Amino acid sequence: MKNETFIKEIYEPYNEAYALLKMIKDCGHDNYDDLWAEFATKTEEFVKKHDTDIGHSIARMITDVADSIADINGEES
């Protein structure tokens, strides 16, 4: 795999996914509902931007993590 292909198809999406995962960490405080809504919107934007197999795989991972945290918190994401 060429370096520029790796950066575009794997590295950049994972960096964006990391930012989304950091958002989840902050959910559960005073602004809980607002953060989950923003997280859902940004995840949808991520899927549209990275409409590839790996992009969809990363989005599923993010959603699975969010669902697990919502379960721990007793809420739905």
Coordinates of N, CA and C in Angstrom, one line a residue:
M1 N 0.8 -1.2 0.0 CA 0.0 0.0 0.0 C 0.9 1.2 0.0
K2 N 0.6 2.2 -0.9 CA 1.4 3.4 -0.9 C 1.1 4.2 0.3
N3 N 2.1 5.0 0.7 CA 2.0 5.8 1.9 C 0.8 6.8 1.8
E4 N 0.6 7.5 0.7 CA -0.5 8.4 0.6 C -1.9 7.7 0.6
T5 N -2.0 6.5 0.1 CA -3.2 5.7 0.2 C -3.4 5.3 1.7
F6 N -2.4 4.9 2.4 CA -2.5 4.6 3.8 C -3.0 5.8 4.6
I7 N -2.4 6.9 4.3 CA -2.8 8.1 5.1 C -4.2 8.5 4.8
K8 N -4.6 8.4 3.6 CA -6.0 8.8 3.2 C -7.1 7.8 3.7
E9 N -6.8 6.5 3.5 CA -7.8 5.5 3.7 C -7.8 4.9 5.2
I10 N -6.7 5.1 5.9 CA -6.6 4.5 7.2 C -6.3 5.5 8.3
Y11 N -5.2 6.2 8.1 CA -4.7 7.1 9.2 C -5.6 8.2 9.5
E12 N -6.1 8.9 8.4 CA -7.0 10.1 8.7 C -8.3 9.6 9.3
P13 N -9.0 8.5 8.7 CA -10.2 8.1 9.4 C -10.0 7.7 10.8
Y14 N -8.9 7.0 11.2 CA -8.7 6.6 12.5 C -8.4 7.8 13.4
N15 N -7.8 8.8 13.0 CA -7.6 10.1 13.7 C -8.9 10.7 14.0
E16 N -9.8 10.8 13.0 CA -11.1 11.3 13.2 C -11.9 10.5 14.2
A17 N -11.8 9.1 14.1 CA -12.5 8.2 15.0 C -12.0 8.4 16.4
Y18 N -10.8 8.7 16.6 CA -10.2 8.9 17.9 C -10.9 10.2 18.6
A19 N -11.0 11.2 17.7 CA -11.7 12.4 18.2 C -13.2 12.1 18.7
L20 N -13.8 11.3 17.9 CA -15.2 10.9 18.3 C -15.2 10.0 19.5
L21 N -14.2 9.2 19.7 CA -14.2 8.4 20.9 C -13.9 9.2 22.1
K22 N -13.1 10.3 22.0 CA -12.8 11.2 23.0 C -14.1 11.9 23.4
M23 N -15.0 12.2 22.5 CA -16.3 12.8 22.8 C -17.1 11.9 23.7
I24 N -17.1 10.6 23.5 CA -17.8 9.7 24.3 C -17.4 9.8 25.8
K25 N -16.1 9.9 25.9 CA -15.5 10.0 27.3 C -16.2 11.1 28.1
D26 N -16.5 12.2 27.5 CA -17.1 13.3 28.2 C -18.6 13.2 28.4
C27 N -19.3 12.2 27.8 CA -20.7 12.0 27.9 C -21.0 11.5 29.3
G28 N -22.1 11.9 29.9 CA -22.5 11.4 31.2 C -22.4 12.5 32.3
H29 N -22.1 13.7 31.9 CA -22.1 14.8 32.9 C -23.3 15.7 32.6
D30 N -23.1 17.0 33.0 CA -24.2 17.9 32.9 C -24.8 18.0 31.4
N31 N -23.9 18.0 30.5 CA -24.3 18.2 29.1 C -24.5 16.9 28.3
Y32 N -24.9 15.8 29.0 CA -24.9 14.5 28.5 C -25.7 14.4 27.2
D33 N -27.0 14.9 27.2 CA -27.8 14.7 26.0 C -27.3 15.5 24.8
D34 N -26.7 16.7 25.1 CA -26.2 17.5 24.0 C -25.0 16.8 23.4
L35 N -24.1 16.2 24.2 CA -22.9 15.5 23.7 C -23.3 14.3 22.9
W36 N -24.3 13.5 23.3 CA -24.7 12.3 22.6 C -25.2 12.7 21.2
A37 N -26.0 13.8 21.2 CA -26.6 14.3 19.9 C -25.5 14.7 19.0
E38 N -24.5 15.5 19.5 CA -23.4 15.9 18.7 C -22.6 14.7 18.2
F39 N -22.4 13.8 19.1 CA -21.7 12.6 18.7 C -22.4 11.8 17.6
A40 N -23.7 11.7 17.7 CA -24.4 11.0 16.6 C -24.3 11.7 15.3
T41 N -24.4 13.0 15.3 CA -24.3 13.8 14.1 C -22.9 13.7 13.5
K42 N -21.9 13.8 14.3 CA -20.5 13.7 13.8 C -20.2 12.3 13.3
T43 N -20.8 11.3 13.9 CA -20.6 9.9 13.4 C -21.2 9.7 12.0
E44 N -22.4 10.3 11.9 CA -23.1 10.2 10.5 C -22.3 10.9 9.5
E45 N -21.7 12.1 9.9 CA -20.8 12.8 8.9 C -19.6 12.0 8.6
F46 N -19.0 11.3 9.6 CA -17.9 10.5 9.4 C -18.2 9.4 8.3
V47 N -19.3 8.7 8.5 CA -19.7 7.7 7.6 C -19.9 8.2 6.1
K48 N -20.5 9.4 6.0 CA -20.6 10.0 4.7 C -19.3 10.3 4.0
K49 N -18.4 10.9 4.9 CA -17.1 11.3 4.4 C -16.2 10.1 4.0
H50 N -16.3 9.1 4.8 CA -15.4 7.9 4.5 C -16.3 6.7 4.1
D51 N -16.8 6.9 2.9 CA -17.7 5.8 2.4 C -16.9 4.7 1.7
T52 N -16.2 4.0 2.5 CA -15.4 2.9 2.1 C -15.6 1.7 3.1
D53 N -15.1 0.6 2.7 CA -15.2 -0.6 3.6 C -14.6 -0.3 5.0
I54 N -13.4 0.3 4.9 CA -12.7 0.5 6.2 C -13.4 1.7 7.0
G55 N -13.9 2.7 6.3 CA -14.6 3.7 6.9 C -15.9 3.2 7.6
H56 N -16.6 2.3 7.0 CA -17.8 1.7 7.6 C -17.4 0.8 8.8
S57 N -16.2 0.1 8.7 CA -15.8 -0.7 9.8 C -15.4 0.1 11.0
I58 N -14.7 1.2 10.7 CA -14.4 2.1 11.8 C -15.6 2.7 12.5
A59 N -16.6 3.1 11.7 CA -17.8 3.7 12.2 C -18.6 2.6 13.0
R60 N -18.6 1.4 12.6 CA -19.2 0.3 13.4 C -18.5 0.2 14.8
M61 N -17.2 0.3 14.8 CA -16.4 0.2 16.0 C -16.8 1.3 16.9
I62 N -16.8 2.5 16.4 CA -17.2 3.7 17.2 C -18.6 3.5 17.8
T63 N -19.5 3.1 17.0 CA -20.9 2.9 17.4 C -21.0 1.8 18.5
D64 N -20.2 0.7 18.3 CA -20.2 -0.3 19.3 C -19.7 0.2 20.7
V65 N -18.6 1.0 20.6 CA -18.1 1.6 21.9 C -19.1 2.5 22.5
A66 N -19.8 3.3 21.7 CA -20.8 4.2 22.2 C -22.0 3.4 22.8
D67 N -22.4 2.3 22.2 CA -23.5 1.5 22.7 C -23.1 0.9 24.0
S68 N -21.8 0.4 24.1 CA -21.4 -0.2 25.4 C -21.3 0.8 26.5
I69 N -20.9 2.0 26.2 CA -20.9 3.0 27.3 C -22.3 3.4 27.6
A70 N -23.2 3.5 26.7 CA -24.6 3.9 27.0 C -25.2 2.8 27.9
D71 N -24.8 1.5 27.6 CA -25.3 0.4 28.4 C -24.8 0.5 29.8
I72 N -23.5 0.9 30.0 CA -22.9 1.0 31.3 C -23.6 2.2 32.0
N73 N -24.0 3.2 31.3 CA -24.6 4.4 31.9 C -26.1 4.2 32.1
G74 N -26.6 3.1 31.5 CA -28.1 2.8 31.6 C -28.9 3.7 30.6
E75 N -28.3 4.1 29.6 CA -29.0 5.0 28.6 C -28.8 4.3 27.2
E76 N -29.6 4.9 26.2 CA -29.5 4.5 24.8 C -28.7 5.6 24.1
S77 N -27.8 5.2 23.2 CA -27.1 6.2 22.5 C -27.9 6.5 21.2

